[in-house]
Amino acid sequence: MEKILNYINGVLTEPFSGAYLENVNPAEGRVYSLIPDSGNKDVNHAVEAARRAFTKWSATPAEQRSAIMIRIADLIERDLDKLALAESIDQGKPLKLAKTVDIPRASANFRFYATAILHTASDAHFTDQQAINYTQYQPIGVAGCISPWNLPLYLFTWKIAPALAAGCTVVAKPSEVTPMTAYLLSQLCIEAGLPEGVLNIVHGLGAKAGQAIIEHPEVAAISFTGGTATGKKIAATAAPMFKKLSLELGGKNPNIIFADCDFENAVSTSIHSSFSNQGEICLCGSRIFVERPLYERFLTEFTARTRALVVGDPLDEKTKVGAIVSEAHMNKILSYIELAKKEGGTIVLGGKQITGTGRCANGYFVEPTIITGLEHLCRTNQEEIFGPVVTIMPFDTEEEVLEYANSTTYGLAATIWTENLKRAHRVAAQVKSGIIWVNCWLFRDLRTPFGGMKQSGVGREGGFEALKFFTEEKNVCIKL
Ligand code: NAD
């Protein structure tokens, strides 16, 4: 069985303990590879390698850092098919989605920051002809980057690329649930000639390897994406050590549909925003609010199109909804469907586990599920389910839907559907979310800031902001 290895100091290496964890292919419900069960010793080794590499990497001209990162981007593109297949097997997402979204975006992340670093600027202020002030941004040191399982290589590289571009060295940990593409990335970094110690990838459990990265005194900045409960733990550990912290956390995103919307666009995009990647995208709209005059028509059409979604083997071209990432996560989703029933919800469609066929007979599949008849404050409508489950509710006024939309502790993303421009701006200004899409979903310009409000996180990824995150800011004042 294939053994994944850590990537420390430029070398693929076994964990000190010699212990491995099982990596499951969720479409088959079968262990297919082993991943290092790393601990303190591995993390210490990785941080030490990163610390040693920092002096040289941070002083490497931006043009050279950029050239190596572009080589990595090119290699990701070259291996698109192999990486997409690995990601599909690891996570259960349809192969087509991995090929068209995840892996191209991983390459784009490297390319974006490799070129961004060539165009940075800092501020200077001439103070009343008495002094010149200018701001320096210096790489902060060793950065810790920890990512979740839902968009494995996409989110892993979204953190690593700006850190490396800014001149930091990195100790990174992918999710133990989906480690394969990070392992393949480490092989590509070796091929690209990334100097030893600049990027170190330690595999293993969050509470063990992840926690060791957060606690390490030499890790100066932490960029974390994952669940809100984990984010709280990380913040509690990192805050007394005064580490720089960026937290991208959970969501319970509203999808607000006004009666004057472009109906076809709203329905077809809502199918994507509800069920893409089995609903396991932090930006999926899991609460759909429809203005009452359109409610019945929307529900009928949305239900019909959801029924037509092909659920099953992620490697099959026709599949639109693949496997849930793990058995534990599938059970969590199913338990929320049971909760919705107890809370008085009506299961309009789906609601059950599906048994796959052929090689997928033991896989983890859940029917795309539509629930109506729930109050906006019930647990089903307040807690993140992170699966192919949406609730749909009617509303009568803007005030009412804003109250619904803003009623959760989260504030990650929102979608608004209306052809009324004034209303679009008015509602967008009042929805408490870090990102709001009007008449579209998941459209991203990498230059724009990304991140959540409330318990969806603190800090922003994306654009030059992410480069700045991995630096220390200093003002130099010269008296004339
Ligand atoms: P998770 O919080 O369980 O794990 C995320 C990562 O943190 C994993 O690598 C895990 O090993 C590690 N980890 C766990 N405990 C840790 C600890 N004590 N110290 C350090 N690291 C630790 O999240 P998940 O289940 O992998 O991912 C799903 C969650 O991620 C959802 O809540 C989803 O909304 C969220 N998410 C948010 C965004 C965003 O941009 N806001 C993007 C994707 C996913």
CSV table of N, CA, C and O and ligand atoms in Angstrom, one decimal, residues 146-150 155 173-176 204-207 210-211 214 224-228 230 233-234 248-251 282 384 386 412 450 456, ligand 1:
chain,number,residue,atom,x,y,z
A,146,ILE,N,-2.2,25.7,7.8
A,146,ILE,CA,-3.0,24.5,8.1
A,146,ILE,C,-4.3,24.6,7.3
A,146,ILE,O,-5.0,25.6,7.4
A,147,SER,N,-4.6,23.5,6.6
A,147,SER,CA,-5.8,23.6,5.7
A,147,SER,C,-6.8,22.4,5.9
A,147,SER,O,-6.4,21.4,6.5
A,148,PRO,N,-8.0,22.5,5.4
A,148,PRO,CA,-9.0,21.5,5.6
A,148,PRO,C,-9.1,20.5,4.4
A,148,PRO,O,-8.3,20.6,3.5
A,149,TRP,N,-10.1,19.7,4.5
A,149,TRP,CA,-10.2,18.6,3.5
A,149,TRP,C,-11.0,18.9,2.3
A,149,TRP,O,-11.0,18.2,1.3
A,150,ASN,N,-11.8,20.0,2.3
A,150,ASN,CA,-12.9,20.1,1.2
A,150,ASN,C,-12.4,20.6,-0.1
A,150,ASN,O,-12.9,20.2,-1.1
A,155,LEU,N,-6.9,25.0,-1.3
A,155,LEU,CA,-6.7,25.9,-0.1
A,155,LEU,C,-5.3,25.8,0.5
A,155,LEU,O,-4.8,26.7,1.1
A,173,LYS,N,0.6,21.9,7.1
A,173,LYS,CA,-0.1,20.6,7.3
A,173,LYS,C,-1.4,20.5,6.6
A,173,LYS,O,-2.3,21.3,6.8
A,174,PRO,N,-1.5,19.6,5.6
A,174,PRO,CA,-2.8,19.4,5.0
A,174,PRO,C,-3.7,18.6,5.9
A,174,PRO,O,-3.3,18.1,6.9
A,175,SER,N,-5.0,18.5,5.6
A,175,SER,CA,-5.9,17.7,6.4
A,175,SER,C,-5.5,16.2,6.3
A,175,SER,O,-5.1,15.7,5.3
A,176,GLU,N,-5.6,15.6,7.4
A,176,GLU,CA,-5.2,14.1,7.5
A,176,GLU,C,-6.3,13.3,6.7
A,176,GLU,O,-6.0,12.1,6.3
A,204,GLY,N,-0.4,14.5,9.4
A,204,GLY,CA,-0.8,13.9,10.6
A,204,GLY,C,-2.1,14.6,11.2
A,204,GLY,O,-2.7,15.4,10.5
A,205,LEU,N,-2.4,14.2,12.4
A,205,LEU,CA,-3.6,14.6,13.0
A,205,LEU,C,-3.6,16.1,13.5
A,205,LEU,O,-2.5,16.6,13.9
A,206,GLY,N,-4.7,16.7,13.5
A,206,GLY,CA,-4.8,18.1,13.9
A,206,GLY,C,-4.4,18.3,15.3
A,206,GLY,O,-3.6,19.2,15.7
A,207,ALA,N,-4.9,17.5,16.2
A,207,ALA,CA,-4.7,17.7,17.6
A,207,ALA,C,-3.2,17.4,18.0
A,207,ALA,O,-2.7,17.8,19.1
A,210,GLY,N,-0.9,19.3,14.1
A,210,GLY,CA,-1.4,20.6,13.9
A,210,GLY,C,-1.1,21.5,15.1
A,210,GLY,O,-0.5,22.6,15.0
A,211,GLN,N,-1.5,20.9,16.3
A,211,GLN,CA,-1.3,21.6,17.5
A,211,GLN,C,0.2,22.0,17.8
A,211,GLN,O,0.5,23.0,18.3
A,214,ILE,N,1.1,25.0,15.8
A,214,ILE,CA,0.5,26.3,16.5
A,214,ILE,C,1.4,26.6,17.7
A,214,ILE,O,1.6,27.8,17.9
A,224,PHE,N,-4.8,29.7,9.0
A,224,PHE,CA,-5.6,28.5,9.2
A,224,PHE,C,-6.9,28.5,8.5
A,224,PHE,O,-7.6,29.6,8.5
A,225,THR,N,-7.3,27.5,7.8
A,225,THR,CA,-8.7,27.3,7.3
A,225,THR,C,-9.3,26.0,7.8
A,225,THR,O,-8.6,25.0,7.7
A,226,GLY,N,-10.5,26.1,8.4
A,226,GLY,CA,-11.1,24.9,8.9
A,226,GLY,C,-12.3,25.3,9.7
A,226,GLY,O,-12.9,26.3,9.4
A,227,GLY,N,-12.7,24.4,10.6
A,227,GLY,CA,-14.0,24.6,11.3
A,227,GLY,C,-13.8,25.7,12.4
A,227,GLY,O,-12.7,26.0,12.9
A,228,THR,N,-15.0,26.3,12.8
A,228,THR,CA,-15.0,27.4,13.8
A,228,THR,C,-14.5,26.9,15.1
A,228,THR,O,-13.7,27.5,15.8
A,230,THR,N,-12.4,24.5,15.8
A,230,THR,CA,-10.9,24.3,15.7
A,230,THR,C,-10.2,25.7,15.8
A,230,THR,O,-9.2,25.9,16.4
A,233,LYS,N,-9.9,27.0,19.2
A,233,LYS,CA,-8.8,26.4,19.9
A,233,LYS,C,-7.4,27.0,19.5
A,233,LYS,O,-6.6,27.3,20.3
A,234,ILE,N,-7.3,27.2,18.2
A,234,ILE,CA,-6.1,27.7,17.7
A,234,ILE,C,-5.8,29.1,18.2
A,234,ILE,O,-4.8,29.5,18.6
A,248,GLU,N,-9.8,31.4,8.7
A,248,GLU,CA,-10.9,31.2,7.7
A,248,GLU,C,-11.8,30.1,8.2
A,248,GLU,O,-11.3,28.9,8.1
A,249,LEU,N,-13.0,30.4,8.6
A,249,LEU,CA,-13.8,29.3,9.4
A,249,LEU,C,-15.1,29.0,8.7
A,249,LEU,O,-15.2,29.2,7.5
A,250,GLY,N,-16.0,28.4,9.4
A,250,GLY,CA,-17.2,27.9,8.9
A,250,GLY,C,-18.2,28.9,8.4
A,250,GLY,O,-18.0,30.1,8.5
A,251,GLY,N,-19.3,28.4,7.8
A,251,GLY,CA,-20.3,29.3,7.3
A,251,GLY,C,-21.7,28.7,7.3
A,251,GLY,O,-21.8,27.4,7.4
A,282,CYS,N,-17.1,25.7,1.7
A,282,CYS,CA,-17.5,26.6,2.8
A,282,CYS,C,-18.4,27.8,2.2
A,282,CYS,O,-19.2,28.4,3.0
A,384,GLU,N,-23.7,24.7,10.9
A,384,GLU,CA,-23.1,24.3,9.6
A,384,GLU,C,-23.3,22.8,9.5
A,384,GLU,O,-22.8,22.0,10.3
A,386,PHE,N,-22.6,21.2,6.2
A,386,PHE,CA,-21.5,21.0,5.3
A,386,PHE,C,-21.7,19.7,4.5
A,386,PHE,O,-20.8,18.8,4.4
A,412,LEU,N,-19.9,34.3,6.4
A,412,LEU,CA,-18.9,34.0,5.4
A,412,LEU,C,-19.2,34.6,4.0
A,412,LEU,O,-18.6,35.4,3.5
A,450,PHE,N,-10.6,38.2,0.8
A,450,PHE,CA,-11.5,37.1,1.0
A,450,PHE,C,-11.4,36.7,2.5
A,450,PHE,O,-10.4,36.6,3.1
A,456,SER,N,-17.1,33.4,11.4
A,456,SER,CA,-16.6,32.8,10.1
A,456,SER,C,-15.1,33.2,10.0
A,456,SER,O,-14.5,32.8,9.0
B,1,NAD,P1,-11.1,21.1,10.9
B,1,NAD,O1,-11.2,22.3,11.6
B,1,NAD,O2,-11.5,19.8,11.5
B,1,NAD,O3,-9.6,20.8,10.3
B,1,NAD,C1,-8.9,21.7,9.6
B,1,NAD,C2,-7.4,21.5,9.7
B,1,NAD,O4,-7.1,21.8,11.1
B,1,NAD,C3,-7.0,20.0,9.5
B,1,NAD,O5,-5.8,20.1,8.8
B,1,NAD,C4,-6.9,19.5,10.9
B,1,NAD,O6,-6.0,18.4,11.0
B,1,NAD,C5,-6.3,20.7,11.6
B,1,NAD,N1,-6.6,20.8,13.1
B,1,NAD,C6,-7.5,20.2,13.8
B,1,NAD,N2,-7.4,20.4,15.1
B,1,NAD,C7,-6.3,21.2,15.2
B,1,NAD,C8,-5.6,21.8,16.3
B,1,NAD,N3,-6.0,21.7,17.6
B,1,NAD,N4,-4.5,22.5,16.0
B,1,NAD,C9,-4.1,22.7,14.8
B,1,NAD,N5,-4.6,22.2,13.7
B,1,NAD,C10,-5.7,21.4,13.9
B,1,NAD,O7,-11.9,21.4,9.5
B,1,NAD,P2,-12.3,20.4,8.4
B,1,NAD,O8,-13.4,19.4,8.9
B,1,NAD,O9,-11.0,19.8,7.8
B,1,NAD,O10,-12.9,21.3,7.3
B,1,NAD,C11,-14.2,21.7,7.2
B,1,NAD,C12,-14.4,23.1,7.8
B,1,NAD,O11,-13.6,24.0,7.2
B,1,NAD,C13,-15.8,23.6,7.6
B,1,NAD,O12,-16.3,24.2,8.8
B,1,NAD,C14,-15.7,24.6,6.5
B,1,NAD,O13,-16.7,25.7,6.5
B,1,NAD,C15,-14.4,25.2,6.8
B,1,NAD,N6,-13.8,25.9,5.7
B,1,NAD,C16,-13.7,27.2,5.7
B,1,NAD,C17,-13.2,27.9,4.6
B,1,NAD,C18,-13.1,29.4,4.5
B,1,NAD,O14,-12.4,29.9,3.7
B,1,NAD,N7,-13.7,30.1,5.5
B,1,NAD,C19,-12.8,27.2,3.5
B,1,NAD,C20,-13.0,25.8,3.5
B,1,NAD,C21,-13.4,25.1,4.6
